[in-house]
XYZ file of N, CA and C in Angstrom:
735
model
N -55.357 102.606 34.633
C -56.033 102.327 35.894
C -57.530 102.560 35.718
N -58.374 101.654 36.280
C -59.813 101.741 36.090
C -60.500 102.199 37.365
N -61.816 101.927 37.415
C -62.639 102.271 38.576
C -62.736 103.770 38.794
N -62.640 104.564 37.730
C -62.824 106.000 37.849
C -61.737 106.717 38.603
N -60.561 106.149 38.667
C -59.455 106.769 39.395
C -58.747 107.780 38.503
N -58.542 108.966 39.025
C -57.807 110.012 38.313
C -56.555 110.341 39.123
N -55.412 110.365 38.463
C -54.140 110.588 39.148
C -53.658 112.013 38.924
N -53.262 112.652 40.021
C -52.653 113.982 39.950
C -51.220 113.861 40.451
N -50.319 114.525 39.749
C -48.897 114.404 40.086
C -48.282 115.780 40.291
N -47.421 115.849 41.307
C -46.727 117.088 41.645
C -45.253 116.768 41.824
N -44.384 117.627 41.306
C -42.943 117.367 41.366
C -42.448 117.229 42.798
N -43.053 117.965 43.718
C -42.609 117.930 45.119
C -43.278 116.816 45.914
N -44.569 116.580 45.672
C -45.319 115.656 46.513
C -45.515 114.275 45.907
N -45.314 114.143 44.612
C -45.534 112.853 43.981
C -46.963 112.708 43.487
N -47.479 111.464 43.519
C -48.795 111.187 42.956
C -49.852 111.017 44.045
N -51.056 111.482 43.733
C -52.209 111.233 44.599
C -53.372 110.816 43.706
N -54.007 109.712 44.070
C -55.128 109.197 43.299
C -56.444 109.754 43.848
N -57.342 110.112 42.959
C -58.633 110.677 43.364
C -59.775 109.911 42.710
N -60.921 109.955 43.354
C -62.129 109.308 42.855
C -63.297 110.247 43.095
N -64.233 110.301 42.190
C -65.470 111.051 42.414
C -66.553 110.050 42.791
N -67.094 110.199 43.990
C -68.112 109.273 44.509
C -69.314 110.090 44.968
N -70.465 109.837 44.359
C -71.654 110.592 44.730
C -71.482 112.087 44.527
N -70.764 112.456 43.467
C -70.484 113.860 43.116
C -69.572 114.550 44.129
N -68.903 113.763 44.948
C -67.933 114.322 45.894
C -66.539 113.803 45.564
N -65.521 114.645 45.675
C -64.157 114.186 45.430
C -63.616 113.414 46.631
N -62.983 112.296 46.370
C -62.327 111.497 47.404
C -60.866 111.295 47.012
N -60.041 111.046 48.006
C -58.612 110.838 47.791
C -58.220 109.484 48.376
N -57.301 108.791 47.716
C -56.801 107.533 48.278
C -56.012 107.874 49.537
N -56.494 107.392 50.678
C -55.920 107.773 51.968
C -54.444 107.462 52.103
N -54.028 106.312 51.585
C -52.623 105.910 51.680
C -51.724 106.920 50.979
N -52.146 107.399 49.812
C -51.352 108.380 49.067
C -51.174 109.660 49.876
N -52.289 110.153 50.436
C -52.246 111.406 51.197
C -51.390 111.253 52.450
N -51.583 110.144 53.173
C -50.830 109.924 54.411
C -49.331 109.844 54.147
N -48.948 109.174 53.063
C -47.524 109.074 52.722
C -46.953 110.439 52.368
N -47.692 111.219 51.595
C -47.235 112.556 51.208
C -47.025 113.434 52.435
N -47.902 113.266 53.441
C -47.846 114.096 54.646
C -46.883 113.564 55.697
N -46.133 112.524 55.361
C -45.060 112.066 56.238
C -45.450 111.092 57.324
N -46.623 110.488 57.245
C -47.018 109.497 58.247
C -46.310 108.174 57.951
N -45.614 107.630 58.951
C -44.890 106.377 58.753
C -45.850 105.197 58.643
N -46.858 105.172 59.494
C -47.853 104.100 59.478
C -49.150 104.678 58.921
N -49.374 104.472 57.642
C -50.533 105.091 56.995
C -51.853 104.514 57.498
N -51.860 103.233 57.837
C -53.093 102.605 58.336
C -53.514 103.234 59.657
N -52.569 103.367 60.585
C -52.875 103.973 61.878
C -53.211 105.452 61.741
N -52.568 106.127 60.790
C -52.851 107.550 60.573
C -54.307 107.746 60.167
N -54.778 106.906 59.254
C -56.169 107.006 58.810
C -57.131 106.627 59.932
N -56.724 105.668 60.751
C -57.570 105.237 61.863
C -57.648 106.299 62.949
N -56.513 106.950 63.232
C -56.443 107.894 64.352
C -56.974 109.278 64.016
N -56.778 109.717 62.785
C -57.049 111.121 62.454
C -58.265 111.367 61.561
N -58.808 110.314 60.976
C -59.944 110.503 60.059
C -61.182 109.815 60.628
N -62.257 110.571 60.815
C -63.505 110.015 61.333
C -64.097 109.004 60.361
N -64.879 108.068 60.911
C -65.465 107.005 60.091
C -66.324 107.555 58.954
N -67.073 108.635 59.240
C -67.960 109.172 58.205
C -67.202 109.879 57.084
N -65.896 110.080 57.282
C -65.093 110.771 56.270
C -64.248 109.813 55.429
N -64.462 108.508 55.587
C -63.677 107.536 54.814
C -64.543 106.326 54.478
N -64.148 105.617 53.447
C -64.871 104.419 53.029
C -63.945 103.553 52.183
N -64.364 102.344 51.890
C -63.563 101.466 51.043
C -63.938 101.636 49.578
N -62.969 101.377 48.692
C -63.207 101.540 47.248
C -62.346 100.540 46.493
N -62.961 99.852 45.536
C -62.233 98.882 44.733
C -61.403 99.598 43.673
N -60.103 99.366 43.706
C -59.195 99.975 42.729
C -58.438 98.863 42.002
N -58.389 98.953 40.686
C -57.717 97.943 39.874
C -56.471 98.527 39.223
N -55.356 97.812 39.356
C -54.115 98.207 38.696
C -53.579 97.009 37.917
N -52.810 97.242 36.850
C -52.258 96.134 36.065
C -51.351 95.225 36.888
N -50.620 95.795 37.846
C -49.637 95.011 38.593
C -50.227 94.274 39.793
N -51.245 94.851 40.437
C -51.772 94.253 41.669
C -53.212 93.763 41.561
N -53.820 93.942 40.416
C -55.197 93.511 40.272
C -56.146 94.421 41.040
N -57.260 93.854 41.487
C -58.262 94.635 42.211
C -58.044 94.533 43.717
N -57.959 95.669 44.370
C -57.781 95.733 45.816
C -58.714 96.782 46.399
N -59.028 96.609 47.683
C -59.857 97.595 48.372
C -58.960 98.625 49.047
N -59.139 99.872 48.680
C -58.355 100.964 49.268
C -59.274 101.849 50.105
N -58.710 102.460 51.133
C -59.463 103.424 51.932
C -59.382 104.782 51.254
N -60.535 105.350 50.950
C -60.562 106.685 50.355
C -61.171 107.660 51.357
N -60.718 108.910 51.315
C -61.168 109.917 52.278
C -61.727 111.132 51.540
N -62.720 111.768 52.137
C -63.289 112.963 51.514
C -62.482 114.205 51.894
N -62.977 115.371 51.522
C -62.238 116.607 51.803
C -62.037 116.821 53.296
N -63.072 116.514 54.078
C -62.966 116.689 55.528
C -61.862 115.808 56.099
N -61.800 114.556 55.629
C -60.736 113.652 56.072
C -59.366 114.126 55.632
N -59.313 114.689 54.427
C -58.054 115.244 53.914
C -57.528 116.338 54.835
N -58.412 117.261 55.230
C -57.981 118.373 56.081
C -57.593 117.892 57.482
N -58.231 116.819 57.950
C -57.857 116.250 59.248
C -56.425 115.724 59.209
N -56.068 115.043 58.131
C -54.698 114.535 57.987
C -53.700 115.676 57.859
N -54.062 116.699 57.107
C -53.171 117.851 56.926
C -52.933 118.547 58.257
N -53.997 118.752 59.025
C -53.895 119.451 60.300
C -53.025 118.690 61.294
N -53.120 117.362 61.275
C -52.374 116.550 62.241
C -50.946 116.256 61.792
N -50.605 116.594 60.556
C -49.264 116.321 60.038
C -48.236 117.283 60.623
N -47.055 116.746 60.900
C -45.952 117.569 61.394
C -45.023 118.002 60.256
N -45.368 117.614 59.039
C -44.540 117.952 57.884
C -44.641 119.448 57.591
N -43.512 120.154 57.498
C -43.543 121.601 57.225
C -44.277 121.954 55.934
N -44.235 121.039 54.966
C -44.849 121.322 53.662
C -46.335 120.968 53.611
N -46.942 120.627 54.749
C -48.351 120.217 54.762
C -49.261 121.317 54.224
N -49.000 122.566 54.627
C -49.831 123.677 54.152
C -49.659 123.895 52.650
N -48.441 123.674 52.176
C -48.178 123.827 50.745
C -48.928 122.754 49.962
N -48.976 121.549 50.528
C -49.732 120.464 49.903
C -51.215 120.822 49.844
N -51.739 121.414 50.930
C -53.148 121.818 50.949
C -53.429 122.850 49.854
N -52.503 123.793 49.687
C -52.694 124.815 48.650
C -52.730 124.189 47.261
N -51.855 123.197 47.039
C -51.837 122.524 45.744
C -53.175 121.819 45.485
N -53.687 121.137 46.506
C -54.953 120.413 46.355
C -56.110 121.374 46.093
N -56.186 122.448 46.885
C -57.330 123.364 46.763
C -57.249 124.267 45.531
N -56.029 124.554 45.078
C -55.892 125.479 43.941
C -55.754 124.776 42.595
N -55.321 123.499 42.599
C -55.106 122.803 41.331
C -55.906 121.507 41.198
N -55.808 120.649 42.204
C -56.447 119.334 42.092
C -57.969 119.448 42.054
N -58.558 120.087 43.056
C -60.019 120.188 43.097
C -60.600 120.951 41.903
N -60.014 122.097 41.518
C -60.539 122.783 40.323
C -60.458 121.917 39.069
N -59.386 121.122 38.957
C -59.232 120.252 37.793
C -60.305 119.170 37.781
N -60.619 118.627 38.960
C -61.678 117.615 39.041
C -63.013 118.222 38.628
N -63.252 119.456 39.049
C -64.512 120.125 38.695
C -64.639 120.300 37.174
N -63.524 120.608 36.533
C -63.558 120.854 35.085
C -63.890 119.600 34.290
N -63.589 118.426 34.860
C -63.879 117.179 34.149
C -65.371 116.901 34.089
N -66.128 117.600 34.947
C -67.575 117.392 34.951
C -68.027 116.375 35.970
N -67.079 115.614 36.514
C -67.456 114.606 37.496
C -67.817 115.213 38.832
N -67.130 116.271 39.178
C -67.363 116.937 40.461
C -68.188 118.172 40.164
N -69.500 118.016 40.157
C -70.404 119.070 39.692
C -70.882 119.910 40.868
N -70.133 120.959 41.200
C -70.503 121.853 42.288
C -70.938 123.179 41.694
N -72.108 123.669 42.095
C -72.677 124.863 41.481
C -72.391 126.139 42.252
N -71.643 126.024 43.398
C -71.399 127.253 44.132
C -70.137 127.945 43.628
N -70.009 129.224 43.951
C -68.891 130.009 43.451
C -67.660 129.833 44.332
N -66.566 130.507 43.945
C -65.305 130.362 44.665
C -65.419 130.802 46.119
N -66.204 131.851 46.369
C -66.351 132.343 47.742
C -67.011 131.290 48.624
N -68.023 130.615 48.088
C -68.712 129.583 48.849
C -67.819 128.367 49.053
N -67.031 128.037 48.028
C -66.086 126.930 48.158
C -65.050 127.234 49.225
N -64.583 128.474 49.263
C -63.616 128.877 50.280
C -64.221 128.750 51.673
N -65.489 129.127 51.802
C -66.181 129.014 53.086
C -66.324 127.556 53.489
N -66.587 126.700 52.516
C -66.727 125.267 52.774
C -65.421 124.689 53.303
N -64.320 125.072 52.684
C -63.004 124.618 53.144
C -62.744 125.100 54.563
N -63.101 126.350 54.831
C -62.898 126.923 56.168
C -63.667 126.132 57.228
N -64.906 125.758 56.919
C -65.725 124.994 57.864
C -65.119 123.618 58.109
N -64.656 122.972 57.039
C -64.044 121.652 57.176
C -62.789 121.714 58.032
N -61.975 122.746 57.815
C -60.753 122.898 58.603
C -61.088 123.153 60.070
N -62.140 123.957 60.312
C -62.545 124.240 61.686
C -63.010 122.955 62.379
N -63.766 122.126 61.656
C -64.218 120.855 62.221
C -63.046 119.935 62.519
N -62.048 119.940 61.625
C -60.858 119.115 61.837
C -60.099 119.583 63.071
N -60.000 120.902 63.259
C -59.315 121.436 64.439
C -60.060 121.061 65.722
N -61.390 121.098 65.657
C -62.193 120.740 66.830
C -61.984 119.281 67.207
N -61.947 118.395 66.205
C -61.711 116.974 66.490
C -60.336 116.766 67.108
N -59.328 117.452 66.572
C -57.972 117.327 67.117
C -57.919 117.856 68.548
N -58.618 118.953 68.821
C -58.648 119.521 70.171
C -59.311 118.559 71.147
N -60.399 117.928 70.728
C -61.082 116.963 71.597
C -60.191 115.779 71.924
N -59.391 115.345 70.947
C -58.460 114.246 71.185
C -57.421 114.643 72.228
N -56.901 115.862 72.129
C -55.920 116.345 73.105
C -56.526 116.441 74.500
N -57.771 116.881 74.591
C -58.436 116.983 75.893
C -58.648 115.603 76.514
N -58.948 114.607 75.689
C -59.102 113.242 76.196
C -57.772 112.708 76.721
N -56.682 113.027 75.999
C -55.351 112.611 76.453
C -55.027 113.272 77.783
N -55.380 114.556 77.916
C -55.118 115.291 79.161
C -55.850 114.665 80.337
N -57.055 114.156 80.093
C -57.836 113.538 81.161
C -57.202 112.245 81.653
N -56.440 111.579 80.774
C -55.885 110.272 81.128
C -54.547 110.346 81.855
N -53.939 111.513 81.917
C -52.621 111.617 82.539
C -52.702 112.286 83.901
N -51.800 111.876 84.776
C -51.713 112.488 86.105
C -50.524 113.438 86.214
N -49.819 113.635 85.104
C -48.652 114.518 85.104
C -49.120 115.942 84.816
N -49.003 116.852 85.783
C -49.526 118.216 85.623
C -48.994 118.935 84.393
N -47.680 118.826 84.142
C -47.087 119.528 83.006
C -47.643 119.006 81.683
N -47.779 117.695 81.595
C -48.291 117.082 80.369
C -49.744 117.479 80.149
N -50.510 117.497 81.238
C -51.915 117.916 81.162
C -52.017 119.372 80.682
N -51.120 120.230 81.215
C -51.133 121.650 80.841
C -50.796 121.838 79.367
N -49.833 121.059 78.857
C -49.454 121.152 77.446
C -50.627 120.746 76.553
N -51.287 119.629 76.892
C -52.422 119.160 76.089
C -53.552 120.185 76.074
N -53.851 120.757 77.243
C -54.919 121.760 77.317
C -54.568 123.012 76.516
N -53.291 123.433 76.601
C -52.851 124.623 75.870
C -52.920 124.394 74.365
N -52.480 123.215 73.921
C -52.509 122.909 72.493
C -53.941 122.754 71.981
N -54.825 122.202 72.823
C -56.231 122.071 72.432
C -56.860 123.447 72.238
N -56.565 124.361 73.160
C -57.087 125.727 73.045
C -56.541 126.414 71.800
N -55.262 126.165 71.496
C -54.651 126.757 70.299
C -55.314 126.222 69.030
N -55.642 124.914 69.027
C -56.303 124.318 67.871
C -57.621 125.019 67.567
N -58.405 125.288 68.603
C -59.727 125.878 68.419
C -59.641 127.370 68.106
N -58.789 128.085 68.850
C -58.708 129.540 68.704
C -57.841 129.980 67.530
N -56.935 129.098 67.098
C -56.037 129.469 66.007
C -54.817 130.218 66.474
N -54.696 130.419 67.784
C -53.530 131.080 68.359
C -53.356 130.605 69.796
N -52.150 130.790 70.316
C -51.865 130.346 71.671
C -52.529 131.285 72.672
N -53.537 130.773 73.417
C -54.229 131.607 74.398
C -53.972 131.144 75.828
N -53.465 129.920 75.985
C -53.057 129.431 77.300
C -51.551 129.240 77.279
N -50.835 129.715 78.292
C -49.377 129.590 78.289
C -48.931 128.150 78.460
N -47.875 127.785 77.750
C -47.266 126.476 77.944
C -46.461 126.479 79.233
N -46.279 125.310 79.860
C -45.453 125.256 81.067
C -44.048 125.774 80.790
N -43.459 126.406 81.775
C -42.104 126.939 81.619
C -41.121 125.809 81.335
N -40.109 126.122 80.535
C -39.085 125.130 80.206
C -38.384 124.657 81.465
N -38.149 123.349 81.535
C -37.529 122.782 82.724
C -36.090 122.374 82.437
N -35.523 121.705 83.442
C -34.159 121.201 83.296
C -34.088 120.208 82.140
N -32.913 120.140 81.556
C -32.720 119.201 80.462
C -32.808 117.775 80.984
N -33.379 116.908 80.177
C -33.457 115.499 80.537
C -32.760 114.655 79.471
N -32.378 113.445 79.873
C -31.684 112.520 78.979
C -32.448 111.200 78.932
N -32.484 110.592 77.767
C -33.125 109.285 77.647
C -32.202 108.215 78.217
N -32.763 107.035 78.460
C -31.953 105.917 78.948
C -30.871 105.562 77.932
N -31.191 105.723 76.652
C -30.203 105.453 75.600
C -29.025 106.415 75.694
N -29.325 107.700 75.943
C -28.266 108.708 76.052
C -27.403 108.474 77.287
N -28.036 108.118 78.405
C -27.273 107.816 79.619
C -26.419 106.576 79.392
N -27.012 105.573 78.740
C -26.270 104.343 78.465
C -25.053 104.585 77.602
N -25.177 105.499 76.622
C -24.051 105.812 75.738
C -22.886 106.415 76.511
N -23.177 107.105 77.605
C -22.110 107.705 78.419
C -21.249 106.640 79.092
N -21.847 105.443 79.286
C -21.126 104.392 80.003
C -20.929 103.134 79.164
N -21.331 103.193 77.907
C -21.141 102.053 77.023
C -22.028 100.871 77.343
N -23.246 101.137 77.829
C -24.190 100.063 78.134
C -25.517 100.360 77.438
N -26.420 99.390 77.466
C -27.702 99.540 76.778
C -28.703 100.338 77.605
N -29.741 100.791 76.935
C -30.820 101.507 77.622
C -31.523 100.590 78.620
N -31.666 99.303 78.260
C -32.293 98.347 79.175
C -31.495 98.203 80.463
N -30.171 98.211 80.334
C -29.301 98.114 81.510
C -29.512 99.316 82.424
N -29.601 100.497 81.830
C -29.833 101.714 82.613
C -31.175 101.632 83.330
N -32.197 101.160 82.624
C -33.519 101.041 83.224
C -33.536 100.085 84.401
N -32.869 98.933 84.248
C -32.816 97.949 85.334
C -32.068 98.488 86.547
N -30.933 99.167 86.296
C -30.162 99.735 87.402
C -30.935 100.857 88.090
N -31.665 101.639 87.295
C -32.465 102.725 87.875
C -33.539 102.167 88.797
N -34.124 101.038 88.405
C -35.118 100.391 89.268
C -34.465 99.811 90.515
N -33.319 99.161 90.314
C -32.622 98.511 91.415
C -32.176 99.511 92.478
N -31.684 100.665 92.026
C -31.155 101.673 92.952
C -32.168 102.781 93.257
N -33.420 102.549 92.831
C -34.512 103.495 93.131
C -34.177 104.922 92.664
N -33.799 105.013 91.391
C -33.430 106.313 90.823
C -34.579 106.980 90.062
N -35.692 106.276 89.921
C -36.835 106.871 89.224
C -37.680 107.676 90.210
N -37.056 108.708 90.722
C -37.670 109.613 91.697
C -37.442 111.043 91.215
N -38.228 112.020 91.706
C -38.119 113.400 91.217
C -36.724 114.002 91.259
N -35.876 113.530 92.164
C -34.523 114.081 92.252
C -33.687 113.741 91.024
N -33.949 112.563 90.441
C -33.102 112.084 89.351
C -33.824 111.875 88.012
N -35.131 111.757 88.031
C -35.822 111.385 86.790
C -37.249 111.918 86.772
N -37.851 111.822 85.577
C -39.230 112.280 85.423
C -39.934 111.410 84.388
N -41.208 111.137 84.650
C -41.998 110.315 83.744
C -42.666 111.190 82.689
N -42.512 110.791 81.423
C -43.136 111.500 80.313
C -44.027 110.536 79.553
N -44.930 111.102 78.766
C -45.733 110.309 77.843
C -45.335 110.701 76.431
N -45.167 109.711 75.582
C -44.824 109.992 74.191
C -45.601 109.051 73.289
N -45.719 109.441 72.005
C -46.469 108.630 71.052
C -45.624 107.460 70.575
N -46.214 106.282 70.579
C -45.533 105.103 70.076
C -45.335 105.209 68.573
N -44.185 104.728 68.081
C -43.909 104.771 66.637
C -44.780 103.779 65.876
N -45.274 102.748 66.591
C -45.977 101.670 65.911
C -47.485 101.672 66.156
N -47.993 102.627 66.920
C -49.426 102.703 67.166
C -49.798 104.127 67.531
N -51.101 104.349 67.753
C -51.568 105.689 68.115
C -51.606 105.874 69.630
N -51.185 104.859 70.374
C -51.240 104.922 71.824
C -50.096 105.753 72.397
N -50.337 106.290 73.605
C -49.303 107.007 74.334
C -48.560 106.006 75.220
N -47.248 106.122 75.286
C -46.450 105.213 76.107
C -45.686 106.004 77.162
N -45.454 105.350 78.318
C -44.713 105.991 79.398
C -43.213 105.884 79.132
N -42.500 106.965 79.336
C -41.055 106.991 79.128
C -40.393 107.741 80.272
N -39.411 107.104 80.901
C -38.640 107.778 81.945
C -37.452 108.477 81.316
N -37.234 109.738 81.699
C -36.067 110.500 81.282
C -35.349 110.978 82.535
N -34.027 111.133 82.409
C -33.198 111.375 83.587
C -32.561 112.761 83.565
N -32.459 113.342 84.764
C -31.773 114.623 84.905
C -30.267 114.383 84.969
N -29.516 115.444 84.736
C -28.053 115.342 84.773
C -27.556 114.931 86.150
N -28.354 115.190 87.178
C -27.956 114.847 88.550
C -27.793 113.346 88.759
N -28.345 112.532 87.833
C -28.230 111.091 87.990
C -26.881 110.571 87.509
N -26.178 111.352 86.690
C -24.909 110.894 86.111
C -23.881 110.531 87.180
N -23.645 111.384 88.198
C -22.682 111.008 89.243
C -23.066 109.721 89.969
N -24.367 109.471 90.098
C -24.818 108.245 90.763
C -24.429 107.031 89.930
N -24.646 107.119 88.623
C -24.256 106.012 87.751
C -22.735 105.862 87.699
N -22.013 106.964 87.823
C -20.550 106.873 87.864
C -20.100 106.039 89.054
N -20.767 106.206 90.178
C -20.440 105.400 91.362
C -20.827 103.940 91.149
N -21.972 103.730 90.509
C -22.432 102.360 90.264
C -21.474 101.617 89.340
N -21.041 102.292 88.268
C -20.152 101.653 87.297
C -18.682 101.737 87.698
N -18.373 102.606 88.639
C -16.990 102.754 89.072
C -16.124 103.461 88.065
N -16.740 104.262 87.214
C -15.980 105.027 86.223
C -16.766 106.259 85.825
N -16.056 107.244 85.265
C -16.702 108.485 84.868
C -17.445 108.317 83.543
N -18.442 109.158 83.374
C -19.191 109.152 82.118
C -18.328 109.711 81.005
N -18.531 109.195 79.803
C -17.781 109.671 78.637
C -18.460 110.902 78.068
């Protein structure tokens, strides 16, 4: 592989490609996003990495020729790690900071003259900046919703991101809710059928259901989702003329 690409491999995480650009280490964003469990790597890089922390880079491989890949710097790397829900994300960070970066420095391409203490401080600052960006995103989401509980969760998580610990209480746990798919399974019908009947019989009210916001699997946008309380089951039993399974 050409274009100054150096590959690092780990038995647990697989391969990650790195590049030294302007004496700074960069990582191929797609590799990092896949390792951290993001299903849509393009959206992950768009949603979690600031523009100043990523750029395009020509990479040549024998099988695919020359292609433009998105590469991210250390700050972008920590943003992806912080936003990842993968339990091993912290372990991946340790591997990068303890093995990958020191190895790049030894090659002479990544010429940093500060000592380990200063490097540790640099990592700490980058992580703090990543947490601040994530907190700001949560606060923006909170501003867009009219659901008090959802707003409270976003504000609490934003405060936790900045402080490093939970300082605002999360809303108390509520009654269990069921998705339209789960309700449909009780009666052998589709989720769409449940949704249509709920609209027809005006069941999307606080007595029987609650509106939630959840992240779309195919984009970074939040989508509205209705979930139903157990109290709606007897109503559907009357509608279908049979008991739930």
